[in-house]
XYZ file of C-alpha atoms in Angstrom:
466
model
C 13.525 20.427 -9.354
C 12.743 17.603 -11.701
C 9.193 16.733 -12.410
C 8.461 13.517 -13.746
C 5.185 13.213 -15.572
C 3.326 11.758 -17.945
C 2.577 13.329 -21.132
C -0.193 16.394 -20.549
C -2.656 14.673 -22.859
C -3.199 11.952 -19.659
C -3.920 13.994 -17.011
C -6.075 15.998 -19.547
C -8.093 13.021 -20.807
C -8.248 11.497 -16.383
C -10.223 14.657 -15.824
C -12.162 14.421 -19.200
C -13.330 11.377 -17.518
C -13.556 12.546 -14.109
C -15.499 15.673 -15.088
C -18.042 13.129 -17.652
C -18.871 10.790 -14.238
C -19.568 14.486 -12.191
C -21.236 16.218 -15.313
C -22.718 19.476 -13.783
C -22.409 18.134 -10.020
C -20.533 21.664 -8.695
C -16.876 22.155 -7.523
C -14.381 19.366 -7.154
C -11.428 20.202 -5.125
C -8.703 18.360 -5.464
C -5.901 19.378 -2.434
C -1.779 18.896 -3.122
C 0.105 18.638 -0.060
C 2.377 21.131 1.415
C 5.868 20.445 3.246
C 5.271 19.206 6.937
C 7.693 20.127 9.753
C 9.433 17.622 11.201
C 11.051 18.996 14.289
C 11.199 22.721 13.666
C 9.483 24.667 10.570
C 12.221 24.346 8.195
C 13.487 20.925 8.943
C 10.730 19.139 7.000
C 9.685 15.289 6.511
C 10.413 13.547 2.793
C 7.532 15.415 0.747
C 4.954 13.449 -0.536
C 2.411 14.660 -2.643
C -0.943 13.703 -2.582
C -1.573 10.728 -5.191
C -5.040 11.560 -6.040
C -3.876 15.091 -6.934
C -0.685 13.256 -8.636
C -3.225 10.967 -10.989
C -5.322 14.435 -12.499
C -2.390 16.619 -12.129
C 1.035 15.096 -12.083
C 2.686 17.927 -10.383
C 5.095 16.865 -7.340
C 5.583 20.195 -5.701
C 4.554 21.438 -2.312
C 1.576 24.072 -1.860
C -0.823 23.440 -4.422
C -4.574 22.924 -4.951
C -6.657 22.226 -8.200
C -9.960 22.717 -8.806
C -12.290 21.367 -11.148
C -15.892 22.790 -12.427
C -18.043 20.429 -13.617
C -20.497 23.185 -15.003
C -18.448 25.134 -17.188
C -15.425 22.637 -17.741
C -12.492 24.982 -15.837
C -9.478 23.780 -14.361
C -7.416 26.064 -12.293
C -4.324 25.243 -10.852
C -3.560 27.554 -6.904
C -0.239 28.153 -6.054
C 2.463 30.689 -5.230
C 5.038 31.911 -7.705
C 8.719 32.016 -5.807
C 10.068 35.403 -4.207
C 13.408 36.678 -4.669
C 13.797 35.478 -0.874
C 12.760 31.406 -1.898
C 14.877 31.714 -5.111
C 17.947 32.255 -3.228
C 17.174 29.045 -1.332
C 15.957 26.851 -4.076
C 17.369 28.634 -7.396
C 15.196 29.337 -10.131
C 12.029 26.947 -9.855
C 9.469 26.636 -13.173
C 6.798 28.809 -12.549
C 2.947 28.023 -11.664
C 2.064 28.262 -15.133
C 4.488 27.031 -16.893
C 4.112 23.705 -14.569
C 0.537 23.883 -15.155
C 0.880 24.098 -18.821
C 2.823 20.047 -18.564
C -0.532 19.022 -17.068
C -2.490 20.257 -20.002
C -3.751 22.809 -17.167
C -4.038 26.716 -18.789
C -5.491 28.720 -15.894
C -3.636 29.445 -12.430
C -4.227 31.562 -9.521
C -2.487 32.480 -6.284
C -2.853 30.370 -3.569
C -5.463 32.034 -1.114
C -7.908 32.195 -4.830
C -8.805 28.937 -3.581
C -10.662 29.999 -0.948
C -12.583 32.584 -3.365
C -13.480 30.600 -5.835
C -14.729 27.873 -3.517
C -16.583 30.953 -1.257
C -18.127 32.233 -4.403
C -19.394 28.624 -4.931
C -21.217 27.752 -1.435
C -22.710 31.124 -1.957
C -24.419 30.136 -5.230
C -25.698 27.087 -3.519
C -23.513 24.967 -5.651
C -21.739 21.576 -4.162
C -18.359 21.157 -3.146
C -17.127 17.760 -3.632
C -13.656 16.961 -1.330
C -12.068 13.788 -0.806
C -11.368 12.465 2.916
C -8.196 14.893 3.737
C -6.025 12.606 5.895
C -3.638 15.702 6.428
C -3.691 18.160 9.762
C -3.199 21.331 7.489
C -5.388 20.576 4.314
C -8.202 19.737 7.127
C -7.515 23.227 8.640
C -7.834 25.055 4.987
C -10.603 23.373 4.479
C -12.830 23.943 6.948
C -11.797 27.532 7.149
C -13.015 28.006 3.259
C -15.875 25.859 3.622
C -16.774 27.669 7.090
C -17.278 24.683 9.164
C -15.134 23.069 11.794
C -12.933 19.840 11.139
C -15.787 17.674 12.109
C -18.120 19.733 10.075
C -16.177 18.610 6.766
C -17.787 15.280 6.467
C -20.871 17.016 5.054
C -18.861 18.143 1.880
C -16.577 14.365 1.693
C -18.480 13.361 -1.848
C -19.172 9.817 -2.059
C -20.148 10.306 -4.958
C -16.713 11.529 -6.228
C -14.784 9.007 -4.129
C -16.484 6.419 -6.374
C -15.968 8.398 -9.440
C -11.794 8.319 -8.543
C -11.906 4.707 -7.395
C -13.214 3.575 -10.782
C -10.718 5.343 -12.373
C -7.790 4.641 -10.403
C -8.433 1.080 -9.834
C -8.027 -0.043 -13.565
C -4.014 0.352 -14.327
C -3.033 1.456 -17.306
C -0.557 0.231 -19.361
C 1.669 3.267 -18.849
C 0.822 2.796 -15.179
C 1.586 -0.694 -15.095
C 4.513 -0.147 -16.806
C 6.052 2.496 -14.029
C 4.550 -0.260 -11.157
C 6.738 -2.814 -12.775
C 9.852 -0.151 -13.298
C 9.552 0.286 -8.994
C 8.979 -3.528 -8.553
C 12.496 -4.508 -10.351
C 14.161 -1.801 -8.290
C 11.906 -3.806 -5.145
C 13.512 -6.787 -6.403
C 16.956 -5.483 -6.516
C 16.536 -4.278 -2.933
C 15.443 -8.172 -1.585
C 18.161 -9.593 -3.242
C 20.941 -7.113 -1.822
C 18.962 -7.669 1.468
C 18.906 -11.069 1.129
C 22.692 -11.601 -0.026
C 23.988 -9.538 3.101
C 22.652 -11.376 5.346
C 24.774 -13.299 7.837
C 25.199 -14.461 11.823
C 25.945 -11.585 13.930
C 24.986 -8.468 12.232
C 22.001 -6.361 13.429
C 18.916 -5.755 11.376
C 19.396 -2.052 10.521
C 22.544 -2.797 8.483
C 19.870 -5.113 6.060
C 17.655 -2.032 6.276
C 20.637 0.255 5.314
C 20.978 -2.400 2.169
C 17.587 -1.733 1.345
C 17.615 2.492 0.928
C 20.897 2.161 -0.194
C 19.334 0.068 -3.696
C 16.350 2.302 -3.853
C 18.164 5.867 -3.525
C 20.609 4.080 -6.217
C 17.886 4.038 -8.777
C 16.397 6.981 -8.002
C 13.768 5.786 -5.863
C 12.662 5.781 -2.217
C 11.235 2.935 -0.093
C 7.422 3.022 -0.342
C 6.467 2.297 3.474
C 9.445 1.926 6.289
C 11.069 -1.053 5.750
C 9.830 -4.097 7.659
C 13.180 -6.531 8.051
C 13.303 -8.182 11.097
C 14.406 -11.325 12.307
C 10.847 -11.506 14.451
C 9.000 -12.266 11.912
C 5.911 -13.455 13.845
C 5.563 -9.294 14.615
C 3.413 -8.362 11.443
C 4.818 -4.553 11.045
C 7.194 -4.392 13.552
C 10.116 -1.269 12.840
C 12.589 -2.218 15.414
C 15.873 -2.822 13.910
C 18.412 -3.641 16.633
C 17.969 -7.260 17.028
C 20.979 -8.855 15.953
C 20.684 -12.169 13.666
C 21.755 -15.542 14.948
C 21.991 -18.852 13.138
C 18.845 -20.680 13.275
C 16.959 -17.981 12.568
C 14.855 -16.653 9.614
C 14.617 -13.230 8.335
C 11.356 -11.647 6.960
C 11.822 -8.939 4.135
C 8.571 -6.766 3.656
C 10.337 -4.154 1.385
C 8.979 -1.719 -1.463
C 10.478 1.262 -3.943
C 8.423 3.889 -4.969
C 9.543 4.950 -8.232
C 9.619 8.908 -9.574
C 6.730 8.955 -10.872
C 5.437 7.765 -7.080
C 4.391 3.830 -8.212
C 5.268 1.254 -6.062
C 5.917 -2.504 -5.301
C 5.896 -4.597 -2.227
C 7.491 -7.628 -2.068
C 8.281 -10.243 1.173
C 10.691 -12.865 1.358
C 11.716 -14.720 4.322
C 15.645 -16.583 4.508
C 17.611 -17.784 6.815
C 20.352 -16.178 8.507
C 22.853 -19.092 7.991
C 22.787 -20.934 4.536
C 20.285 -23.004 4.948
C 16.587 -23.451 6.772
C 16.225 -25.968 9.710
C 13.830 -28.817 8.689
C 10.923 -27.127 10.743
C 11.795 -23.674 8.888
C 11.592 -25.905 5.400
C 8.370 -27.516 6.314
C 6.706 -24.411 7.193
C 8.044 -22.574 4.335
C 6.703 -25.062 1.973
C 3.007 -24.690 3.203
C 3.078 -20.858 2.740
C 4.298 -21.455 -0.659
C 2.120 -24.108 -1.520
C -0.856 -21.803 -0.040
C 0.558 -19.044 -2.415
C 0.613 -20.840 -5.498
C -2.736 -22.145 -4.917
C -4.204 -18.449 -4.450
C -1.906 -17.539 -8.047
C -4.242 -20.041 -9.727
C -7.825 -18.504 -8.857
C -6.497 -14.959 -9.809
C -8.826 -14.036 -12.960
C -11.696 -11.867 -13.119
C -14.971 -12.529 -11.812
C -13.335 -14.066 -8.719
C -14.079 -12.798 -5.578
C -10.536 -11.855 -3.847
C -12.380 -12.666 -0.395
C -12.447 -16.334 -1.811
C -8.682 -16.448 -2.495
C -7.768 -15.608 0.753
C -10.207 -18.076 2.220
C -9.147 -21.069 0.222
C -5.407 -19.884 0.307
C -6.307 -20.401 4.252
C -7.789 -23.890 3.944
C -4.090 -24.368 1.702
C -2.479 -23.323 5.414
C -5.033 -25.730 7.316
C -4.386 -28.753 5.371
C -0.160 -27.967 5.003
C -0.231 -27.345 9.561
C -2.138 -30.394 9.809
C -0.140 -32.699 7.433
C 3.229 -31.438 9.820
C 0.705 -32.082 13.172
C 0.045 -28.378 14.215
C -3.582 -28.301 13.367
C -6.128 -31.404 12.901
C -9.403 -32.213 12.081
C -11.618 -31.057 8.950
C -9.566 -28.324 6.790
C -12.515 -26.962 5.412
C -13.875 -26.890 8.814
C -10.995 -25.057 10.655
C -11.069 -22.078 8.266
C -15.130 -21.720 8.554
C -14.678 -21.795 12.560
C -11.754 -19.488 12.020
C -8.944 -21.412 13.606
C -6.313 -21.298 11.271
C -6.345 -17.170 12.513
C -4.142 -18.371 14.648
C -1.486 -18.390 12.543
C -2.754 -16.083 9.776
C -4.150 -13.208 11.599
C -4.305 -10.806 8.498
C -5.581 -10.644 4.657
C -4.213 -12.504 1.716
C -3.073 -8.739 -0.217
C -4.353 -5.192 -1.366
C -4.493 -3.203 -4.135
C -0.874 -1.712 -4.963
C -0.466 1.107 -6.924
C 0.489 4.811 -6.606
C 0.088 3.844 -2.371
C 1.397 0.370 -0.709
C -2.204 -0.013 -0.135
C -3.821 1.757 -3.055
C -6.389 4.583 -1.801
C -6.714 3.745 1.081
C -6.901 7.385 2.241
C -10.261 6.871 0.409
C -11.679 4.478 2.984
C -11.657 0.016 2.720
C -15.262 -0.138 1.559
C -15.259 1.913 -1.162
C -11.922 0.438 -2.196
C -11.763 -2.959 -1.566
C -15.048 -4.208 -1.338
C -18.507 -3.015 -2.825
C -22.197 -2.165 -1.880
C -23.215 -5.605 -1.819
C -19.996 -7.162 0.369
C -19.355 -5.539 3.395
C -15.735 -5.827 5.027
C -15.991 -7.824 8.195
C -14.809 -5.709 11.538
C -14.482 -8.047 14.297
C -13.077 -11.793 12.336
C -9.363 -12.189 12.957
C -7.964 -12.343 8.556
C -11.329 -10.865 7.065
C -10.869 -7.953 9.489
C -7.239 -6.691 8.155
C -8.306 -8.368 4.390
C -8.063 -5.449 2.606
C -9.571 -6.542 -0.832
C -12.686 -8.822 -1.271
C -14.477 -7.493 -4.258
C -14.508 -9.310 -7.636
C -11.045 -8.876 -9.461
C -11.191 -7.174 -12.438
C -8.867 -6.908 -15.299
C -6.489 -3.626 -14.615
C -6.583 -4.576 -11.326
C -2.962 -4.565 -9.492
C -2.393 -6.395 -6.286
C -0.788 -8.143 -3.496
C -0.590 -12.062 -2.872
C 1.036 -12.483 0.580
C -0.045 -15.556 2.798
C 2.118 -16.263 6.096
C 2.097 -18.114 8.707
C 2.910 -16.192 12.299
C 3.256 -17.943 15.506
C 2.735 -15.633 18.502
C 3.595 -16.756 21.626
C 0.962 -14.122 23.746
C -1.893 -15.610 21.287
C -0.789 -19.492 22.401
C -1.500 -18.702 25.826
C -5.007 -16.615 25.159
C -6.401 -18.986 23.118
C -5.176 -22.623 24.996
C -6.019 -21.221 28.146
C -9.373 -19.971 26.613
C -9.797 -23.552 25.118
C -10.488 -21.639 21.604
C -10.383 -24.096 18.481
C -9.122 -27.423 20.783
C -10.908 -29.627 17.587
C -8.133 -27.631 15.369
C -5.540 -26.923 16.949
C -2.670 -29.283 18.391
C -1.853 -27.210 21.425
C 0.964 -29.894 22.822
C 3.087 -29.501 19.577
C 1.970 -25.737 18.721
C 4.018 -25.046 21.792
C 7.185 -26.474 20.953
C 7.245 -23.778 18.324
C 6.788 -20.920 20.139
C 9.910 -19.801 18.908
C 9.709 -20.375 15.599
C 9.033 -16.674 14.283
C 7.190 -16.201 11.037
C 6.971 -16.865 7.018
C 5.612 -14.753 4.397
C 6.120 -14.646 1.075
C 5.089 -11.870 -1.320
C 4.663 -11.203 -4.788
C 2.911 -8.249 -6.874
C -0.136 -9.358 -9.945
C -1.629 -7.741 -12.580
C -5.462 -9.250 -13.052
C -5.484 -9.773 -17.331
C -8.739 -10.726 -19.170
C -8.059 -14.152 -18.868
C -6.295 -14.604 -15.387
C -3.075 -13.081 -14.249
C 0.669 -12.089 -14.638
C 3.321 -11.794 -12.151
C 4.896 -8.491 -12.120
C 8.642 -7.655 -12.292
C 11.695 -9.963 -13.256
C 12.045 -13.166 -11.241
C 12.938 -13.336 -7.695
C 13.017 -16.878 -6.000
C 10.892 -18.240 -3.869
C 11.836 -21.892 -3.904
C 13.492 -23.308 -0.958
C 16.186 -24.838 -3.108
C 16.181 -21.253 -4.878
C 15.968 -18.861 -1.516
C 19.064 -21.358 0.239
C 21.172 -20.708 -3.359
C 20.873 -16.926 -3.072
C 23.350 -17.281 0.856
């Protein structure tokens, strides 16, 4: 085992700050993860610890649980020292403590203390603040400790401390930003071996097979299953056995997550052959044009919700100048046409998860008390982030374009958006595919940096890399 942290003095000064925005508020309890069986109880998935218990604690190991008194100050760390029996499996392991010790963390307990210490609590009368557990197992612990059923734990998920980890988490820090940029360069690497292997006549998984192949390389592993697909019009599709044909276009959704668990996510799309068709350039050019436009408004005090509607009207205008769309830009996006071919959000926090705590819920992440996430609006439903940026912030621009055959026929038959929409020469691209282009931003005090070295997006640029 090789844990990669930061030094102890961060996590010890995150839960300074955590334990300052609870002051005497009760228990927090902070749940690692534990290794999940994947077919039988000792052939496991790819652990993955927890990130909020990864931000106070830093310890990637399997089976532990933290908790955090916001009355007296204590920090315990819960977790089971190795028997001879594990040792001769794993080899000598550091022990609780001394693991604690490089999270600044001084106390530890056996595992099952947990369930003590949080007993002795709801006894007092004292609240226990959880976040949402999104896990099958940490949901059964829990509600056996805090004697309730599964449903019953809603009563003790703290909004309170959901908020109090979002405004910490939310604001990079330069050491963070620092190991988001380390696993965006190894993202980078992994589009442009992607990118270079591709050719007429082999099948998607061998590009996926590029992809791991540059991540495991540098140490890393992909964030979020690879989405490489010559379907590109399929927003997260995972199928991998189509095999690529000239004329076609590739779309590359890939990410790393580095060792200390940071990510990127990055999207380019390429043709097959050497070179785009004229259609494929034309289209290509309004997603990048819409793209650059949404680079410019990225500063703080600007609503993200904004971008992604006037990166939209960007689509509109760039559809209608080619004859797929008509009529009043401005218009279209208001009435909501151009969701035909942009059906989801302009980008997402990005962080220690793809989509950065989202485990926490959309609201509280993404959007604030006074601006609500839409539920039913093609876009606005799947936008992610609306709030005001803020400096520290870390995100996603990704516009695209997606032409979907099935939506054609619902909509034209339906009549939907017939001031907007050219159905006549929509049609005659039903084959087209899809676009999207992708690049990761910091938010600085005065507007915003790309993250990571330089990966083209040009056509001239994208057609040089075949």
């Amino acid at each position: 085992m090789h844990l990669h942290l930061f030094d102890k003095q961060v996590y010890a000064d995150r839960r300074q700050v955590l334990k300052q925005a609870m002051a005497r508020n009760g228990l927090i309890v902070l749940m690692g993860n534990e290794d999940s069986s994947m077919n039988y109880k000792d052939n496991a998935y790819l652990f993955r610890q927890d990130s909020t218990f990864l931000y106070y604690f830093g310890l990637d190991t399997p089976g532990l649980a933290a908790i955090i008194d916001t009355d007296s100050g204590e920090e315990v760390i819960f977790g089971n020292e190795l028997t001879l029996d594990d040792i001769v499996w794993t080899g000598i392991l550091p022990t609780i403590s001394e693991m604690a010790a490089m999270a600044g963390v001084s106390v530890t307990k056996p595992y099952n203390q947990t369930e003590q210490y949080i007993k002795r609590a709801t006894a007092a009368g004292r609240q226990v603040h959880i976040l949402p557990p999104y896990r099958p197992e940490n949901k059964i612990k829990l509600a056996a400790w805090l004697d309730t059923d599964q449903a019953g734990l809603a009563q003790f998920i703290s909004a309170k401390l959901i908020k109090a980890v979002i405004a910490q988490r939310v604001i990079k820090t330069p050491l963070e930003i620092a190991e988001i940029e380390k696993a965006v360069n190894i993202s980078i690497d992994m589009e442009l071996a992607v990118i270079k292997h591709t050719r007429p006549g082999i099948k998607e998984y061998e590009l996926v097979a590029k992809a791991h192949e540059v991540a495991i390389a540098n140490n890393a592993r992909v964030a979020y299953p690879a989405i490489i697909t010559t379907h590109g019009e399929t927003l997260h599709t995972h199928y991998y056995g189509n095999t690529l044909q000239e004329g076609r276009m590739v779309l590359s959704d890939i990410g790393a997550e580095n060792a200390m668990h940071y990510g990127g996510d990055l999207t380019r799309t390429f043709p097959v052959g050497k070179s785009f068709t004229t259609r494929q350039k034309e289209l290509y050019q309004v997603v990048l044009n819409s793209m650059n436009h949404a680079i410019t408004m990225l500063k703080p005090g600007v609503r993200y919700k904004d971008i992604h509607l006037a990166a939209a009207q960007k689509l509109v205008e760039g559809l209608s100048a080619v004859g797929i769309m008509k009529g009043d830009a401005a218009q279209a996006v208001e009435a909501g046409a151009h969701t035909m071919f942009f059906q989801c959000g302009l980008g997402h926090m990005l962080g220690m998860d793809t989509h950065d705590m989202e485990d926490l819920g959309e609201q509280q992440v993404g959007y604030t008390d006074n601006l609500k996430k839409e539920t039913t609006i093609f876009g606005l439903k799947s936008l992610r982030l609306g709030r005001e940026l803020e400096a520290g912030f870390v995100l996603t621009v990704e516009p695209g374009i997606y032409i979907i055959p099935e939506l054609i026929d619902r909509w034209q038959a339906e009549k939907k958006y017939t001031d907007f929409i050219n159905y006549d020469t929509l049609n005659t691209y039903r084959d087209f595919g899809g676009i999207r282009i992708e690049d990761n931003f910091l938010i600085t005090e005065s507007g915003s940096r790309v993250l990571g070295k330089y990966l083209p997006k040009n056509l001239n640029e994208i057609e040089g890399l075949k």
